Amino acid sequence: MSNRISLRFYEELNDFLPPEKRKRAFDRAYSQAGSIKDLIESLGVPHTEIDLIMVNGNSVDFSYPVQDGDRISVYPVFETLDISPINHLHLRPLRVTRFVLDTHLGRLAAYLRMLGFDTLYRNDYDDPSLAQISSEQQRILLTCDRQLLMRKQITHGYFVRQRQPHRQLLEVITRLDLCTQLHPFSRCMHCNAQIQPVSKASVIQQLLPNTRKHYEEFWQCPACQKVYWKGSHYQHMKQAIEQLKSECAHGAK
Ligand SMILES: [Zn+2]
């Protein structure tokens, strides 16, 4: 038996659909009874991107069994619109914003650490490990792999649309509304540990002659021993952060 249903996806959820299905209602025939989560993910939209599903005017959760004739509207996470009486699917935001990133996002991982976010990244994490870390440690999984976000155990994930690392950083900060949570230069960009101020004398053996000559203030990572100071690299990053803040303030996407 084949049933017929009608679907419409809103706002940025359309990023996951082929052009002919974007921003309009479309019909779909289906023969198997299944949950609305399975139906929506079969169209390529990860459940982590969804905040609200309306069926025939009522909000439902992911386990709702799809029925013949259903008219389904699917909405992304709202940032400002108050729809509080309705059944939100997205869990409450995590109290502490922490991340785990998939293997393709190494530069983004370093940038997030630069802004002070607790960010796990290794270039050899496989998909099951990423899903497990995200779920057990309550970390937001950032990935360019939508299949990965469809794993059931992942409750907090975000599909990164941009390809260029600086744009990815701006995208994540604005879409997850993190502009007020930045603590730049508090964390080691290489290993994620929090850096500590140290005396010049304690690190002087590790410094190049020019650095030794021109700088007095130093920080060190207690985990990997890397030394930081406010050199030209710092100035460039500081400029990039100022630009990021102003783009955030202007609501750039
Ligand atoms: Zn380190």
mmCIF file of C-alpha atoms and ligand atoms in Angstrom, residues 188-193 195 221-226 228, ligand 1:
data_model
loop_
_atom_site.group_PDB
_atom_site.id
_atom_site.type_symbol
_atom_site.label_atom_id
_atom_site.label_comp_id
_atom_site.label_asym_id
_atom_site.label_seq_id
_atom_site.Cartn_x
_atom_site.Cartn_y
_atom_site.Cartn_z
ATOM 1 C CA CYS A 188 46.193 26.360 23.662
ATOM 2 C CA MET A 189 45.419 26.234 19.931
ATOM 3 C CA HIS A 190 47.330 22.972 19.581
ATOM 4 C CA CYS A 191 45.987 20.822 22.380
ATOM 5 C CA ASN A 192 42.974 22.636 23.933
ATOM 6 C CA ALA A 193 44.370 23.001 27.476
ATOM 7 C CA ILE A 195 47.208 28.391 29.099
ATOM 8 C CA CYS A 221 50.364 25.460 27.960
ATOM 9 C CA PRO A 222 50.668 23.099 30.945
ATOM 10 C CA ALA A 223 49.878 20.099 28.723
ATOM 11 C CA CYS A 224 52.077 20.479 25.619
ATOM 12 C CA GLN A 225 54.463 23.178 27.014
ATOM 13 C CA LYS A 226 53.935 25.483 24.035
ATOM 14 C CA TYR A 228 52.661 32.060 23.775
HETATM 15 ZN ZN ZN B 1 48.967 22.776 24.480
#
